[in-house]
């Protein structure tokens, strides 16, 4: 069995304990807020970052993982005798991180022409645990001796099925992401209207508008119920634990079984959703690209 390494970026939101257990390495995004620069997972976790967002008057900005960081990581792997590297990225359409990985792989090949190390780069076309969860399975398949090509094919099939539903209880930051207009965001906050988005293949689309906090949960649950492949697992993504009980109970009643996991949205994702957001990640029908 070839010696391999599994690599991703911090927008995967994979809890560190799971990343450690499955030997998944994570390169972290840089985040700026109120004139200060930070590194996700190093300077704070997702919950701490959301507290900072609530207290801040400014808007956060994120910086992609750089070509230099990828190149340095690839050189470290080569020095360790790694023969195959699997890197799974945040949606390439929403971040230059995937392109930076490709550039670093080309640089590595040019500077180390005698190296036999293979680098496989997979665009998840999604965000958060939409690809974090699949990294676990990819690591398990590799540990079982499955060929890298089979693992990549499995990932690409899964990513053509992953769907994300998202809502935000405050719209200041999600407006910045461009997923909703300034006028709609202001009106939404004033009138208590919460848009519900799909975020599939990196494309956001408002599919419902729920008026009042009480309608958001039922609207999110009904949207998941209508789109999810029956019997498949799903996950609950949170910026704040205060939402967990209500959503878990409503989802369990509607679907018949609870979420596979409820997890904290990470800093890179919260920089675009804001500190009061909830997401649902699940398997839908396969999409052709």
CSV table of C-alpha atoms in Angstrom, one decimal:
chain,number,residue,atom,x,y,z
A,1,UNK,CA,0.0,0.0,0.0
A,2,UNK,CA,1.4,3.4,-1.0
A,3,UNK,CA,2.2,5.9,1.7
A,4,UNK,CA,-0.4,8.7,1.4
A,5,UNK,CA,-1.4,12.0,2.9
A,6,UNK,CA,-4.8,13.6,3.1
A,7,UNK,CA,-4.9,17.4,3.1
A,8,UNK,CA,-7.7,20.0,3.2
A,9,UNK,CA,-8.4,23.6,4.2
A,10,UNK,CA,-10.0,25.0,7.3
A,11,UNK,CA,-13.3,25.9,5.5
A,12,UNK,CA,-14.1,22.2,5.8
A,13,UNK,CA,-15.2,22.8,9.4
A,14,UNK,CA,-14.0,19.3,10.3
A,15,UNK,CA,-13.7,19.1,14.1
A,16,UNK,CA,-10.1,18.8,15.1
A,17,UNK,CA,-10.6,15.6,17.0
A,18,UNK,CA,-12.0,13.9,13.9
A,19,UNK,CA,-9.2,15.4,11.7
A,20,UNK,CA,-6.6,14.0,14.2
A,21,UNK,CA,-8.3,10.6,14.4
A,22,UNK,CA,-8.4,10.2,10.6
A,23,UNK,CA,-4.9,11.8,10.0
A,24,UNK,CA,-6.3,14.7,7.9
A,25,UNK,CA,-4.0,17.7,7.7
A,26,UNK,CA,-5.6,21.2,7.5
A,27,UNK,CA,-4.2,24.4,6.1
A,28,UNK,CA,-5.9,27.4,7.7
A,29,UNK,CA,-7.4,30.6,6.3
A,30,UNK,CA,-6.3,34.0,7.4
A,31,UNK,CA,-9.0,36.4,8.7
A,32,UNK,CA,-8.9,40.1,9.3
A,33,UNK,CA,-11.3,41.9,11.6
A,34,UNK,CA,-11.2,45.4,12.9
A,35,UNK,CA,-7.7,46.0,11.6
A,36,UNK,CA,-6.3,42.8,13.2
A,37,UNK,CA,-5.1,39.7,11.4
A,38,UNK,CA,-5.8,36.2,12.7
A,39,UNK,CA,-5.4,32.6,11.6
A,40,UNK,CA,-8.5,30.3,11.9
A,41,UNK,CA,-8.2,27.4,14.4
A,42,UNK,CA,-4.9,28.9,15.7
A,43,UNK,CA,-6.1,32.2,17.3
A,44,UNK,CA,-9.7,31.2,18.0
A,45,UNK,CA,-12.3,28.6,17.3
A,46,UNK,CA,-15.6,29.2,15.5
A,47,UNK,CA,-17.6,30.0,18.7
A,48,UNK,CA,-15.1,32.5,19.9
A,49,UNK,CA,-15.0,34.2,16.4
A,50,UNK,CA,-18.8,34.5,16.4
A,51,UNK,CA,-18.6,36.3,19.7
A,52,UNK,CA,-16.1,38.7,18.2
A,53,UNK,CA,-18.4,39.3,15.2
A,54,UNK,CA,-21.3,40.1,17.5
A,55,UNK,CA,-19.2,42.8,19.2
A,56,UNK,CA,-17.6,44.2,16.1
A,57,UNK,CA,-18.8,47.1,14.0
A,58,UNK,CA,-16.6,46.1,11.1
A,59,UNK,CA,-16.9,43.3,8.6
A,60,UNK,CA,-14.4,40.4,8.4
A,61,UNK,CA,-12.4,39.5,5.4
A,62,UNK,CA,-10.7,36.2,4.6
A,63,UNK,CA,-7.5,35.4,2.7
A,64,UNK,CA,-7.1,32.2,0.7
A,65,UNK,CA,-4.4,29.6,1.5
A,66,UNK,CA,-1.5,30.6,-0.6
A,67,UNK,CA,0.6,28.8,-3.3
A,68,UNK,CA,3.6,29.1,-1.0
A,69,UNK,CA,1.8,27.4,1.9
A,70,UNK,CA,0.8,24.5,-0.4
A,71,UNK,CA,4.3,24.2,-1.9
A,72,UNK,CA,5.8,24.1,1.6
A,73,UNK,CA,3.4,21.4,2.6
A,74,UNK,CA,4.1,19.3,-0.5
A,75,UNK,CA,7.8,19.6,0.1
A,76,UNK,CA,7.3,18.3,3.7
A,77,UNK,CA,5.3,15.4,2.4
A,78,UNK,CA,8.0,14.5,-0.1
A,79,UNK,CA,10.6,14.6,2.7
A,80,UNK,CA,8.5,12.2,4.7
A,81,UNK,CA,8.4,9.7,1.8
A,82,UNK,CA,4.7,10.3,0.9
A,83,UNK,CA,3.9,8.8,-2.5
A,84,UNK,CA,0.4,10.2,-3.0
A,85,UNK,CA,-1.2,13.4,-1.7
A,86,UNK,CA,-5.0,13.9,-1.8
A,87,UNK,CA,-6.1,17.5,-1.4
A,88,UNK,CA,-9.8,18.3,-1.2
A,89,UNK,CA,-10.6,22.0,-1.5
A,90,UNK,CA,-13.3,24.5,-0.7
A,91,UNK,CA,-15.5,25.3,-3.7
A,92,UNK,CA,-13.1,26.6,-6.4
A,93,UNK,CA,-15.7,29.1,-7.6
A,94,UNK,CA,-15.8,30.8,-4.3
A,95,UNK,CA,-12.1,30.9,-3.4
A,96,UNK,CA,-8.7,31.0,-5.1
A,97,UNK,CA,-7.4,28.3,-2.8
A,98,UNK,CA,-8.0,25.5,-5.2
A,99,UNK,CA,-6.1,27.4,-7.9
A,100,UNK,CA,-3.3,28.0,-5.5
A,101,UNK,CA,-3.0,24.3,-4.8
A,102,UNK,CA,-2.8,23.6,-8.6
A,103,UNK,CA,-0.1,26.2,-9.0
A,104,UNK,CA,1.9,24.8,-6.1
A,105,UNK,CA,1.6,21.3,-7.6
A,106,UNK,CA,3.0,22.6,-10.9
A,107,UNK,CA,5.8,24.4,-9.1
A,108,UNK,CA,6.6,21.2,-7.1
A,109,UNK,CA,6.8,19.2,-10.4
A,110,UNK,CA,9.1,21.8,-11.9
A,111,UNK,CA,11.4,22.1,-9.0
A,112,UNK,CA,11.5,18.3,-8.2
A,113,UNK,CA,11.4,16.6,-11.6
A,114,UNK,CA,12.8,13.4,-10.2
A,115,UNK,CA,10.1,13.1,-7.5
A,116,UNK,CA,7.6,10.3,-7.9
A,117,UNK,CA,5.1,11.8,-5.5
A,118,UNK,CA,1.6,12.2,-7.1
A,119,UNK,CA,-0.7,15.1,-6.1
A,120,UNK,CA,-4.5,14.7,-6.6
A,121,UNK,CA,-6.5,17.8,-6.2
A,122,UNK,CA,-10.3,17.6,-5.9
A,123,UNK,CA,-12.7,20.5,-6.0
A,124,UNK,CA,-15.5,19.8,-3.5
A,125,UNK,CA,-17.8,22.4,-5.2
A,126,UNK,CA,-19.2,23.1,-1.7
A,127,UNK,CA,-18.4,24.4,1.8
A,128,UNK,CA,-18.1,23.3,5.4
A,129,UNK,CA,-18.8,19.7,6.4
A,130,UNK,CA,-20.3,19.2,2.9
A,131,UNK,CA,-16.7,18.1,2.2
A,132,UNK,CA,-15.4,17.7,5.7
A,133,UNK,CA,-17.6,14.6,6.2
A,134,UNK,CA,-16.4,13.1,2.9
A,135,UNK,CA,-12.8,13.5,3.8
A,136,UNK,CA,-13.3,11.1,6.7
A,137,UNK,CA,-14.6,8.4,4.3
A,138,UNK,CA,-11.8,9.1,1.8
A,139,UNK,CA,-9.2,8.6,4.6
A,140,UNK,CA,-10.9,5.4,5.6
A,141,UNK,CA,-10.9,4.1,2.0
A,142,UNK,CA,-7.2,4.8,1.7
A,143,UNK,CA,-6.5,3.1,5.0
A,144,UNK,CA,-8.3,0.1,3.7
A,145,UNK,CA,-6.0,0.0,0.7
A,146,UNK,CA,-8.4,1.4,-1.9
A,147,UNK,CA,-6.6,2.9,-5.0
A,148,UNK,CA,-6.4,6.7,-4.9
A,149,UNK,CA,-8.2,6.9,-8.3
A,150,UNK,CA,-11.2,5.0,-6.8
A,151,UNK,CA,-11.2,7.4,-3.8
A,152,UNK,CA,-11.2,10.5,-6.1
A,153,UNK,CA,-14.0,9.0,-8.2
A,154,UNK,CA,-16.1,8.3,-5.1
A,155,UNK,CA,-15.5,11.9,-3.8
A,156,UNK,CA,-16.6,13.4,-7.2
A,157,UNK,CA,-19.7,11.3,-7.1
A,158,UNK,CA,-20.6,12.4,-3.6
A,159,UNK,CA,-19.9,16.1,-4.3
A,160,UNK,CA,-22.4,16.0,-7.2
A,161,UNK,CA,-25.0,15.0,-4.6
A,162,UNK,CA,-24.2,17.2,-1.6
A,163,UNK,CA,-26.7,20.0,-0.9
A,164,UNK,CA,-26.6,22.8,1.6
A,165,UNK,CA,-29.5,24.8,3.0
A,166,UNK,CA,-28.6,28.0,4.9
A,167,UNK,CA,-30.4,30.8,6.7
A,168,UNK,CA,-29.2,33.8,8.7
A,169,UNK,CA,-31.1,35.5,11.6
A,170,UNK,CA,-29.2,38.7,10.9
A,171,UNK,CA,-28.3,39.8,7.4
A,172,UNK,CA,-25.5,42.4,7.8
A,173,UNK,CA,-22.6,40.0,6.9
A,174,UNK,CA,-24.4,37.8,4.5
A,175,UNK,CA,-25.2,40.9,2.5
A,176,UNK,CA,-21.5,41.5,2.2
A,177,UNK,CA,-21.1,38.0,0.6
A,178,UNK,CA,-23.3,39.1,-2.3
A,179,UNK,CA,-25.9,36.5,-1.7
A,180,UNK,CA,-28.5,39.1,-0.9
A,181,UNK,CA,-28.8,42.8,-1.9
A,182,UNK,CA,-28.3,45.6,0.5
A,183,UNK,CA,-31.9,46.7,0.2
A,184,UNK,CA,-33.2,43.2,0.8
A,185,UNK,CA,-31.0,42.8,3.8
A,186,UNK,CA,-32.1,46.0,5.4
A,187,UNK,CA,-35.8,45.2,4.7
A,188,UNK,CA,-35.3,41.7,6.0
A,189,UNK,CA,-33.9,42.9,9.3
A,190,UNK,CA,-36.6,45.5,9.7
A,191,UNK,CA,-39.5,43.2,8.9
A,192,UNK,CA,-38.1,40.0,10.4
A,193,UNK,CA,-37.8,38.2,7.0
A,194,UNK,CA,-35.2,35.5,6.8
A,195,UNK,CA,-34.2,34.1,3.4
A,196,UNK,CA,-33.5,30.4,3.0
A,197,UNK,CA,-30.8,29.6,0.5
A,198,UNK,CA,-29.7,26.6,-1.3
A,199,UNK,CA,-25.9,26.6,-1.8
A,200,UNK,CA,-25.2,23.9,-4.4
A,201,UNK,CA,-22.1,23.8,-6.6
A,202,UNK,CA,-21.2,27.1,-5.1
A,203,UNK,CA,-24.3,28.8,-6.5
A,204,UNK,CA,-26.7,30.5,-4.0
A,205,UNK,CA,-30.4,30.7,-4.6
A,206,UNK,CA,-33.2,32.0,-2.4
A,207,UNK,CA,-35.9,29.3,-2.4
A,208,UNK,CA,-38.1,30.6,0.5
A,209,UNK,CA,-38.5,33.6,2.7
A,210,UNK,CA,-39.7,33.0,6.3
A,211,UNK,CA,-41.3,35.8,8.2
A,212,UNK,CA,-40.5,35.8,11.9
A,213,UNK,CA,-38.0,33.6,13.8
A,214,UNK,CA,-40.7,30.9,14.6
A,215,UNK,CA,-41.2,30.2,10.9
A,216,UNK,CA,-37.6,29.8,10.0
A,217,UNK,CA,-37.2,26.4,11.6
A,218,UNK,CA,-40.3,24.9,10.0
A,219,UNK,CA,-39.3,26.4,6.6
A,220,UNK,CA,-35.8,25.0,6.8
A,221,UNK,CA,-37.1,21.5,7.9
A,222,UNK,CA,-39.7,21.4,5.1
A,223,UNK,CA,-37.1,22.4,2.5
A,224,UNK,CA,-34.7,19.6,3.7
A,225,UNK,CA,-37.5,17.1,3.7
A,226,UNK,CA,-38.5,17.9,0.2
A,227,UNK,CA,-35.0,17.7,-1.2
A,228,UNK,CA,-33.1,15.0,0.8
A,229,UNK,CA,-32.8,11.4,-0.5
A,230,UNK,CA,-34.8,9.4,2.0
A,231,UNK,CA,-32.9,7.4,4.6
A,232,UNK,CA,-29.6,9.2,4.1
A,233,UNK,CA,-27.7,11.0,6.9
A,234,UNK,CA,-27.8,14.7,7.3
A,235,UNK,CA,-26.0,17.3,9.5
A,236,UNK,CA,-26.9,20.4,11.4
A,237,UNK,CA,-24.4,23.4,11.2
A,238,UNK,CA,-24.6,26.1,13.8
A,239,UNK,CA,-23.0,29.3,14.8
A,240,UNK,CA,-24.5,29.1,18.2
A,241,UNK,CA,-25.5,26.2,20.4
A,242,UNK,CA,-28.8,28.0,21.3
A,243,UNK,CA,-30.3,26.8,18.0
A,244,UNK,CA,-29.4,23.1,18.4
A,245,UNK,CA,-32.3,21.8,20.5
A,246,UNK,CA,-35.1,23.4,18.5
A,247,UNK,CA,-33.7,22.3,15.2
A,248,UNK,CA,-32.8,18.8,16.3
A,249,UNK,CA,-36.2,18.2,17.7
A,250,UNK,CA,-38.0,19.6,14.6
A,251,UNK,CA,-35.8,17.6,12.2
A,252,UNK,CA,-36.1,14.4,14.1
A,253,UNK,CA,-39.9,14.7,14.0
A,254,UNK,CA,-40.0,15.4,10.3
A,255,UNK,CA,-37.3,13.0,9.1
A,256,UNK,CA,-37.7,10.2,11.6
A,257,UNK,CA,-34.2,10.2,12.9
A,258,UNK,CA,-31.8,12.9,14.2
A,259,UNK,CA,-28.9,14.6,12.5
A,260,UNK,CA,-25.8,12.5,12.2
A,261,UNK,CA,-24.0,15.4,14.0
A,262,UNK,CA,-24.5,19.0,15.0
A,263,UNK,CA,-21.3,21.0,14.6
A,264,UNK,CA,-19.9,24.5,14.9
A,265,UNK,CA,-19.5,26.5,11.7
A,266,UNK,CA,-15.9,27.6,11.3
A,267,UNK,CA,-14.5,31.1,11.0
A,268,UNK,CA,-14.0,31.2,7.3
A,269,UNK,CA,-17.7,30.2,6.7
A,270,UNK,CA,-19.0,32.6,9.4
A,271,UNK,CA,-17.1,35.4,7.8
A,272,UNK,CA,-19.7,35.1,5.0
A,273,UNK,CA,-22.8,34.0,7.0
A,274,UNK,CA,-22.5,36.1,10.1
A,275,UNK,CA,-22.8,35.0,13.8
A,276,UNK,CA,-26.4,34.0,13.7
A,277,UNK,CA,-26.7,31.3,11.0
A,278,UNK,CA,-27.9,27.7,10.7
A,279,UNK,CA,-27.2,25.3,7.9
A,280,UNK,CA,-28.4,21.8,6.9
A,281,UNK,CA,-26.1,19.6,4.9
A,282,UNK,CA,-27.5,16.5,3.2
A,283,UNK,CA,-27.6,14.3,0.1
A,284,UNK,CA,-29.9,15.2,-2.7
A,285,UNK,CA,-30.3,13.9,-6.3
A,286,UNK,CA,-27.2,13.7,-8.3
A,287,UNK,CA,-26.5,16.8,-10.4
A,288,UNK,CA,-24.8,16.8,-13.8
A,289,UNK,CA,-22.0,19.3,-14.2
